[in-house]
PDB file of C-alpha atoms in Angstrom:
ATOM      1  CA  UNK A 273      82.835  43.501 127.598  1.00 71.00           C
ATOM      2  CA  UNK A 274      80.567  42.800 130.589  1.00 77.00           C
ATOM      3  CA  UNK A 275      82.331  41.490 133.683  1.00 76.00           C
ATOM      4  CA  UNK A 276      82.213  37.742 134.254  1.00 74.00           C
ATOM      5  CA  UNK A 277      81.028  36.259 137.531  1.00 76.00           C
ATOM      6  CA  UNK A 278      84.689  35.603 138.303  1.00 74.00           C
ATOM      7  CA  UNK A 279      86.073  39.015 137.259  1.00 78.00           C
ATOM      8  CA  UNK A 280      83.483  41.057 139.208  1.00 83.00           C
ATOM      9  CA  UNK A 281      84.440  39.886 142.757  1.00 83.00           C
ATOM     10  CA  UNK A 282      88.151  39.954 141.837  1.00 83.00           C
ATOM     11  CA  UNK A 283      87.845  43.605 140.809  1.00 87.00           C
ATOM     12  CA  UNK A 284      85.976  44.558 143.980  1.00 90.00           C
ATOM     13  CA  UNK A 285      88.492  42.751 146.185  1.00 89.00           C
ATOM     14  CA  UNK A 286      91.502  44.395 144.523  1.00 91.00           C
ATOM     15  CA  UNK A 287      89.995  47.870 144.889  1.00 94.00           C
ATOM     16  CA  UNK A 288      89.245  47.154 148.556  1.00 93.00           C
ATOM     17  CA  UNK A 289      92.815  45.980 149.128  1.00 95.00           C
ATOM     18  CA  UNK A 290      94.534  48.874 147.361  1.00 94.00           C
ATOM     19  CA  UNK A 291      92.353  51.570 148.958  1.00 94.00           C
ATOM     20  CA  UNK A 292      92.258  50.275 152.539  1.00 94.00           C
ATOM     21  CA  UNK A 293      95.671  48.635 153.064  1.00 96.00           C
ATOM     22  CA  UNK A 294      98.833  50.812 153.186  1.00 97.00           C
ATOM     23  CA  UNK A 295     101.056  48.846 150.796  1.00 97.00           C
ATOM     24  CA  UNK A 296     104.823  49.142 150.452  1.00 98.00           C
ATOM     25  CA  UNK A 297     107.353  46.911 148.704  1.00 98.00           C
ATOM     26  CA  UNK A 298     110.760  45.396 149.472  1.00 98.00           C
ATOM     27  CA  UNK A 299     112.786  43.478 146.856  1.00 98.00           C
ATOM     28  CA  UNK A 300     115.680  41.018 147.143  1.00 98.00           C
ATOM     29  CA  UNK A 301     117.649  39.032 144.554  1.00 97.00           C
ATOM     30  CA  UNK A 302     118.244  35.321 145.130  1.00 98.00           C
ATOM     31  CA  UNK A 303     120.980  33.133 143.612  1.00 96.00           C
ATOM     32  CA  UNK A 304     119.238  30.035 142.281  1.00 97.00           C
ATOM     33  CA  UNK A 305     122.108  27.923 140.954  1.00 97.00           C
ATOM     34  CA  UNK A 306     122.220  25.542 143.936  1.00 97.00           C
ATOM     35  CA  UNK A 307     118.430  25.181 143.969  1.00 98.00           C
ATOM     36  CA  UNK A 308     118.215  24.483 140.242  1.00 97.00           C
ATOM     37  CA  UNK A 309     120.966  21.901 140.502  1.00 97.00           C
ATOM     38  CA  UNK A 310     119.258  20.161 143.446  1.00 97.00           C
ATOM     39  CA  UNK A 311     115.893  20.309 141.675  1.00 97.00           C
ATOM     40  CA  UNK A 312     117.335  18.621 138.579  1.00 97.00           C
ATOM     41  CA  UNK A 313     118.905  15.899 140.726  1.00 97.00           C
ATOM     42  CA  UNK A 314     115.685  15.257 142.649  1.00 97.00           C
ATOM     43  CA  UNK A 315     113.529  15.236 139.528  1.00 97.00           C
ATOM     44  CA  UNK A 316     115.850  12.727 137.855  1.00 96.00           C
ATOM     45  CA  UNK A 317     115.543  10.444 140.873  1.00 95.00           C
ATOM     46  CA  UNK A 318     111.769  10.892 141.216  1.00 95.00           C
ATOM     47  CA  UNK A 319     110.861  10.703 137.524  1.00 94.00           C
ATOM     48  CA  UNK A 320     109.801   7.041 137.754  1.00 95.00           C
ATOM     49  CA  UNK A 321     107.316   8.045 140.479  1.00 94.00           C
ATOM     50  CA  UNK A 322     105.755  10.743 138.311  1.00 92.00           C
ATOM     51  CA  UNK A 323     107.063  13.565 140.523  1.00 94.00           C
ATOM     52  CA  UNK A 324     108.369  16.794 138.997  1.00 96.00           C
ATOM     53  CA  UNK A 325     109.203  19.544 141.474  1.00 97.00           C
ATOM     54  CA  UNK A 326     108.972  23.168 140.347  1.00 97.00           C
ATOM     55  CA  UNK A 327     110.979  26.126 141.605  1.00 97.00           C
ATOM     56  CA  UNK A 328     107.703  27.427 143.031  1.00 97.00           C
ATOM     57  CA  UNK A 329     107.383  24.337 145.241  1.00 98.00           C
ATOM     58  CA  UNK A 330     110.678  25.273 146.920  1.00 98.00           C
ATOM     59  CA  UNK A 331     109.491  28.878 147.301  1.00 98.00           C
ATOM     60  CA  UNK A 332     106.218  27.788 148.937  1.00 98.00           C
ATOM     61  CA  UNK A 333     108.076  25.612 151.439  1.00 98.00           C
ATOM     62  CA  UNK A 334     110.681  28.288 152.226  1.00 98.00           C
ATOM     63  CA  UNK A 335     108.010  30.958 152.744  1.00 98.00           C
ATOM     64  CA  UNK A 336     106.030  28.642 155.023  1.00 98.00           C
ATOM     65  CA  UNK A 337     109.012  27.628 157.159  1.00 98.00           C
ATOM     66  CA  UNK A 338     110.180  31.235 157.536  1.00 98.00           C
ATOM     67  CA  UNK A 339     106.898  32.118 159.274  1.00 98.00           C
ATOM     68  CA  UNK A 340     108.147  30.431 162.441  1.00 97.00           C
ATOM     69  CA  UNK A 341     110.901  33.046 162.709  1.00 97.00           C
ATOM     70  CA  UNK A 342     108.692  35.957 161.597  1.00 98.00           C
ATOM     71  CA  UNK A 343     105.172  35.431 162.983  1.00 97.00           C
ATOM     72  CA  UNK A 344     103.933  38.952 162.187  1.00 97.00           C
ATOM     73  CA  UNK A 345     104.109  38.108 158.475  1.00 98.00           C
ATOM     74  CA  UNK A 346     101.615  35.321 159.202  1.00 98.00           C
ATOM     75  CA  UNK A 347      98.991  37.583 160.784  1.00 98.00           C
ATOM     76  CA  UNK A 348      96.024  39.796 159.991  1.00 97.00           C
ATOM     77  CA  UNK A 349      94.668  43.221 160.908  1.00 97.00           C
ATOM     78  CA  UNK A 350      91.537  43.368 163.059  1.00 95.00           C
ATOM     79  CA  UNK A 351      89.905  46.658 162.100  1.00 89.00           C
ATOM     80  CA  UNK A 352      87.103  46.972 164.648  1.00 90.00           C
ATOM     81  CA  UNK A 353      86.928  50.717 165.298  1.00 91.00           C
ATOM     82  CA  UNK A 354      88.385  51.614 168.678  1.00 93.00           C
ATOM     83  CA  UNK A 355      89.590  48.031 169.162  1.00 93.00           C
ATOM     84  CA  UNK A 356      92.103  47.673 166.328  1.00 95.00           C
ATOM     85  CA  UNK A 357      94.500  44.770 166.862  1.00 97.00           C
ATOM     86  CA  UNK A 358      96.936  42.399 165.154  1.00 97.00           C
ATOM     87  CA  UNK A 359      96.071  38.698 165.256  1.00 97.00           C
ATOM     88  CA  UNK A 360      99.018  36.310 164.986  1.00 97.00           C
ATOM     89  CA  UNK A 361      97.736  33.189 163.228  1.00 97.00           C
ATOM     90  CA  UNK A 362      98.478  29.685 164.489  1.00 95.00           C
ATOM     91  CA  UNK A 363      98.326  27.907 161.134  1.00 97.00           C
ATOM     92  CA  UNK A 364     100.435  28.603 158.050  1.00 98.00           C
ATOM     93  CA  UNK A 365      98.204  28.323 154.977  1.00 98.00           C
ATOM     94  CA  UNK A 366      99.995  29.343 151.807  1.00 98.00           C
ATOM     95  CA  UNK A 367      97.911  30.848 149.015  1.00 98.00           C
ATOM     96  CA  UNK A 368      99.160  30.198 145.474  1.00 98.00           C
ATOM     97  CA  UNK A 369      97.847  32.543 142.759  1.00 96.00           C
ATOM     98  CA  UNK A 370      96.605  30.657 139.675  1.00 95.00           C
ATOM     99  CA  UNK A 371      95.799  32.404 136.390  1.00 91.00           C
ATOM    100  CA  UNK A 372      92.610  31.269 134.655  1.00 87.00           C
ATOM    101  CA  UNK A 373      92.112  30.862 130.886  1.00 83.00           C
ATOM    102  CA  UNK A 374      90.001  33.472 129.130  1.00 78.00           C
ATOM    103  CA  UNK A 375      87.283  30.935 128.308  1.00 74.00           C
ATOM    104  CA  UNK A 376      86.839  30.533 132.065  1.00 66.00           C
ATOM    105  CA  UNK A 377      86.442  34.280 132.559  1.00 67.00           C
ATOM    106  CA  UNK A 378      90.133  35.099 132.961  1.00 71.00           C
ATOM    107  CA  UNK A 379      91.543  36.667 136.110  1.00 79.00           C
ATOM    108  CA  UNK A 380      93.077  34.625 138.868  1.00 87.00           C
ATOM    109  CA  UNK A 381      92.165  32.654 141.943  1.00 92.00           C
ATOM    110  CA  UNK A 382      94.180  31.850 145.043  1.00 95.00           C
ATOM    111  CA  UNK A 383      94.348  28.161 145.961  1.00 97.00           C
ATOM    112  CA  UNK A 384      95.246  27.292 149.547  1.00 98.00           C
ATOM    113  CA  UNK A 385      97.951  24.847 150.633  1.00 98.00           C
ATOM    114  CA  UNK A 386      96.917  24.257 154.241  1.00 98.00           C
ATOM    115  CA  UNK A 387      99.523  23.784 156.978  1.00 98.00           C
ATOM    116  CA  UNK A 388     102.231  24.149 154.355  1.00 98.00           C
ATOM    117  CA  UNK A 389     104.954  24.415 157.013  1.00 97.00           C
ATOM    118  CA  UNK A 390     104.265  20.774 157.939  1.00 97.00           C
ATOM    119  CA  UNK A 391     104.393  19.474 154.357  1.00 97.00           C
ATOM    120  CA  UNK A 392     107.382  18.353 152.314  1.00 97.00           C
ATOM    121  CA  UNK A 393     108.206  19.351 148.755  1.00 97.00           C
ATOM    122  CA  UNK A 394     106.566  16.298 147.209  1.00 96.00           C
ATOM    123  CA  UNK A 395     103.226  16.933 148.941  1.00 97.00           C
ATOM    124  CA  UNK A 396     103.332  20.674 148.180  1.00 98.00           C
ATOM    125  CA  UNK A 397     104.014  19.868 144.521  1.00 97.00           C
ATOM    126  CA  UNK A 398     101.173  17.339 144.268  1.00 97.00           C
ATOM    127  CA  UNK A 399      98.632  19.631 145.972  1.00 97.00           C
ATOM    128  CA  UNK A 400      99.614  22.666 143.900  1.00 97.00           C
ATOM    129  CA  UNK A 401      99.345  20.779 140.603  1.00 97.00           C
ATOM    130  CA  UNK A 402      95.979  19.232 141.564  1.00 97.00           C
ATOM    131  CA  UNK A 403      94.521  22.583 142.635  1.00 97.00           C
ATOM    132  CA  UNK A 404      95.826  24.378 139.519  1.00 96.00           C
ATOM    133  CA  UNK A 405      94.365  21.720 137.206  1.00 96.00           C
ATOM    134  CA  UNK A 406      91.013  21.841 138.986  1.00 95.00           C
ATOM    135  CA  UNK A 407      90.951  25.664 138.987  1.00 93.00           C
ATOM    136  CA  UNK A 408      91.421  25.740 135.208  1.00 92.00           C
ATOM    137  CA  UNK A 409      88.862  23.022 134.449  1.00 91.00           C
ATOM    138  CA  UNK A 410      86.073  22.499 136.987  1.00 90.00           C
ATOM    139  CA  UNK A 411      86.799  25.400 139.322  1.00 90.00           C
ATOM    140  CA  UNK A 412      87.764  25.437 143.002  1.00 92.00           C
ATOM    141  CA  UNK A 413      85.447  25.164 145.976  1.00 94.00           C
ATOM    142  CA  UNK A 414      85.196  27.921 148.610  1.00 93.00           C
ATOM    143  CA  UNK A 415      87.152  25.682 150.996  1.00 96.00           C
ATOM    144  CA  UNK A 416      89.965  25.206 148.459  1.00 96.00           C
ATOM    145  CA  UNK A 417      90.275  28.990 148.092  1.00 95.00           C
ATOM    146  CA  UNK A 418      89.701  29.952 151.728  1.00 94.00           C
ATOM    147  CA  UNK A 419      91.754  30.679 154.835  1.00 96.00           C
ATOM    148  CA  UNK A 420      95.099  31.538 153.230  1.00 97.00           C
ATOM    149  CA  UNK A 421      97.424  33.433 155.578  1.00 98.00           C
ATOM    150  CA  UNK A 422     100.014  34.498 152.956  1.00 98.00           C
ATOM    151  CA  UNK A 423     100.019  34.534 149.158  1.00 98.00           C
ATOM    152  CA  UNK A 424     102.639  33.841 146.485  1.00 98.00           C
ATOM    153  CA  UNK A 425     102.215  35.149 142.933  1.00 97.00           C
ATOM    154  CA  UNK A 426     104.775  33.802 140.463  1.00 97.00           C
ATOM    155  CA  UNK A 427     105.040  35.211 136.917  1.00 96.00           C
ATOM    156  CA  UNK A 428     108.480  33.798 136.188  1.00 95.00           C
ATOM    157  CA  UNK A 429     107.061  31.271 133.710  1.00 92.00           C
ATOM    158  CA  UNK A 430     105.898  34.207 131.562  1.00 93.00           C
ATOM    159  CA  UNK A 431     109.378  35.723 131.300  1.00 94.00           C
ATOM    160  CA  UNK A 432     108.703  38.422 133.915  1.00 97.00           C
ATOM    161  CA  UNK A 433     111.764  39.450 135.926  1.00 96.00           C
ATOM    162  CA  UNK A 434     110.184  41.822 138.449  1.00 97.00           C
ATOM    163  CA  UNK A 435     106.714  43.006 139.473  1.00 97.00           C
ATOM    164  CA  UNK A 436     104.707  44.000 142.527  1.00 97.00           C
ATOM    165  CA  UNK A 437     101.490  42.346 143.674  1.00 97.00           C
ATOM    166  CA  UNK A 438      98.405  43.608 145.525  1.00 97.00           C
ATOM    167  CA  UNK A 439      97.797  42.077 148.968  1.00 97.00           C
ATOM    168  CA  UNK A 440      95.070  39.431 149.151  1.00 94.00           C
ATOM    169  CA  UNK A 441      92.896  40.456 152.163  1.00 94.00           C
ATOM    170  CA  UNK A 442      92.956  39.550 155.000  1.00 94.00           C
ATOM    171  CA  UNK A 443      96.625  38.568 154.457  1.00 97.00           C
ATOM    172  CA  UNK A 444      99.299  40.921 155.751  1.00 98.00           C
ATOM    173  CA  UNK A 445     101.611  40.350 152.767  1.00 98.00           C
ATOM    174  CA  UNK A 446     102.025  38.860 149.300  1.00 98.00           C
ATOM    175  CA  UNK A 447     105.219  37.745 147.545  1.00 98.00           C
ATOM    176  CA  UNK A 448     105.696  38.537 143.845  1.00 98.00           C
ATOM    177  CA  UNK A 449     108.228  36.193 142.224  1.00 98.00           C
ATOM    178  CA  UNK A 450     110.022  36.782 138.928  1.00 98.00           C
ATOM    179  CA  UNK A 451     111.846  34.308 136.735  1.00 96.00           C
ATOM    180  CA  UNK A 452     115.362  32.916 137.115  1.00 95.00           C
ATOM    181  CA  UNK A 453     117.520  35.010 134.802  1.00 95.00           C
ATOM    182  CA  UNK A 454     121.024  34.031 133.658  1.00 94.00           C
ATOM    183  CA  UNK A 455     123.357  36.964 134.185  1.00 93.00           C
ATOM    184  CA  UNK A 456     126.883  38.037 135.102  1.00 93.00           C
ATOM    185  CA  UNK A 457     127.237  38.077 138.893  1.00 91.00           C
ATOM    186  CA  UNK A 458     130.076  39.433 141.021  1.00 90.00           C
ATOM    187  CA  UNK A 459     131.241  36.741 143.438  1.00 88.00           C
ATOM    188  CA  UNK A 460     133.611  37.355 146.346  1.00 89.00           C
ATOM    189  CA  UNK A 461     135.817  34.557 147.675  1.00 88.00           C
ATOM    190  CA  UNK A 462     138.739  35.032 150.044  1.00 90.00           C
ATOM    191  CA  UNK A 463     138.516  38.763 149.541  1.00 90.00           C
ATOM    192  CA  UNK A 464     138.819  38.474 145.759  1.00 93.00           C
ATOM    193  CA  UNK A 465     136.071  39.516 143.344  1.00 93.00           C
ATOM    194  CA  UNK A 466     135.347  37.580 140.185  1.00 94.00           C
ATOM    195  CA  UNK A 467     132.563  37.639 137.611  1.00 94.00           C
ATOM    196  CA  UNK A 468     130.643  34.401 137.111  1.00 93.00           C
ATOM    197  CA  UNK A 469     127.557  33.456 135.123  1.00 94.00           C
ATOM    198  CA  UNK A 470     124.683  32.422 137.371  1.00 95.00           C
ATOM    199  CA  UNK A 471     120.918  32.402 137.763  1.00 96.00           C
ATOM    200  CA  UNK A 472     119.277  35.133 139.806  1.00 97.00           C
ATOM    201  CA  UNK A 473     115.634  35.601 140.761  1.00 98.00           C
ATOM    202  CA  UNK A 474     113.926  38.688 142.179  1.00 98.00           C
ATOM    203  CA  UNK A 475     111.310  38.463 144.921  1.00 98.00           C
ATOM    204  CA  UNK A 476     109.219  41.478 145.971  1.00 98.00           C
ATOM    205  CA  UNK A 477     107.226  41.450 149.194  1.00 98.00           C
ATOM    206  CA  UNK A 478     104.210  43.776 149.372  1.00 98.00           C
ATOM    207  CA  UNK A 479     103.335  44.311 153.038  1.00 98.00           C
ATOM    208  CA  UNK A 480     100.644  45.936 155.153  1.00 98.00           C
ATOM    209  CA  UNK A 481     102.550  48.719 156.918  1.00 98.00           C
ATOM    210  CA  UNK A 482     100.087  48.672 159.815  1.00 97.00           C
ATOM    211  CA  UNK A 483     101.454  45.237 160.747  1.00 98.00           C
ATOM    212  CA  UNK A 484     104.846  44.710 159.099  1.00 98.00           C
ATOM    213  CA  UNK A 485     107.582  47.326 159.427  1.00 97.00           C
ATOM    214  CA  UNK A 486     110.291  47.675 156.795  1.00 97.00           C
ATOM    215  CA  UNK A 487     112.853  45.874 158.950  1.00 98.00           C
ATOM    216  CA  UNK A 488     110.418  42.978 159.517  1.00 98.00           C
ATOM    217  CA  UNK A 489     109.874  42.607 155.780  1.00 98.00           C
ATOM    218  CA  UNK A 490     113.608  42.701 155.104  1.00 98.00           C
ATOM    219  CA  UNK A 491     114.319  40.101 157.791  1.00 98.00           C
ATOM    220  CA  UNK A 492     111.598  37.779 156.514  1.00 98.00           C
ATOM    221  CA  UNK A 493     112.940  38.015 152.958  1.00 98.00           C
ATOM    222  CA  UNK A 494     116.467  37.383 154.255  1.00 98.00           C
ATOM    223  CA  UNK A 495     115.277  34.143 155.877  1.00 98.00           C
ATOM    224  CA  UNK A 496     113.503  32.980 152.708  1.00 98.00           C
ATOM    225  CA  UNK A 497     116.534  33.925 150.589  1.00 98.00           C
ATOM    226  CA  UNK A 498     118.902  32.003 152.900  1.00 98.00           C
ATOM    227  CA  UNK A 499     116.830  28.817 152.582  1.00 98.00           C
ATOM    228  CA  UNK A 500     116.514  29.094 148.799  1.00 98.00           C
ATOM    229  CA  UNK A 501     120.264  29.626 148.420  1.00 98.00           C
ATOM    230  CA  UNK A 502     120.993  26.619 150.695  1.00 97.00           C
ATOM    231  CA  UNK A 503     118.113  24.450 149.420  1.00 97.00           C
ATOM    232  CA  UNK A 504     119.116  21.237 151.200  1.00 96.00           C
ATOM    233  CA  UNK A 505     117.607  22.860 154.321  1.00 95.00           C
ATOM    234  CA  UNK A 506     114.198  22.533 152.642  1.00 97.00           C
ATOM    235  CA  UNK A 507     114.506  18.744 152.452  1.00 95.00           C
ATOM    236  CA  UNK A 508     114.366  18.216 156.240  1.00 88.00           C
TER     237      UNK A 508
END
């Protein structure tokens, strides 16, 4: 099959990323029971307004807010020979990977939620849905796909539990998100262990090792995990 006009630049960009950026991955598991309960409550209350929040909306907001504590994750590598540098970016623009139908050439595009750290869940949800619908029908403009500073790729809706993603240049990192899986979880309370049934989700951060050290990646993921496990913090 000949490459489509969409698949050709995607292929070139992925090869560039994988061959020029030193990738490594760090994975954490997140308990989602509190988030799923809050999401159900909010969606019940907002149903009459046509609002339906997704788990991914919470993830986008958590990732954006965590940038304030971990600015190197929201940066890019300046590769001018002899003048290499790291540029910390002032704005937090979250890229959301959107898969395209085969009749549109397949592949994926990254839609940009600009200044996502300043937007609430309802606005993030509305923008993400509008961009995804447009990407799969009319196609996105260069502006709607440009200037992302971090990317989230979520395959949980396809039953995927864990995967790694290739960094979207010039981003310094990309988060691969699996689905919420019901499983037996060991819980410790007052020094006593018990086994409970809960929902757990795996998140894997692929990072540019020139910019983000292993400890930085782990600390960023810890901040995102803490917000997702105490989701009321994402409402304010």
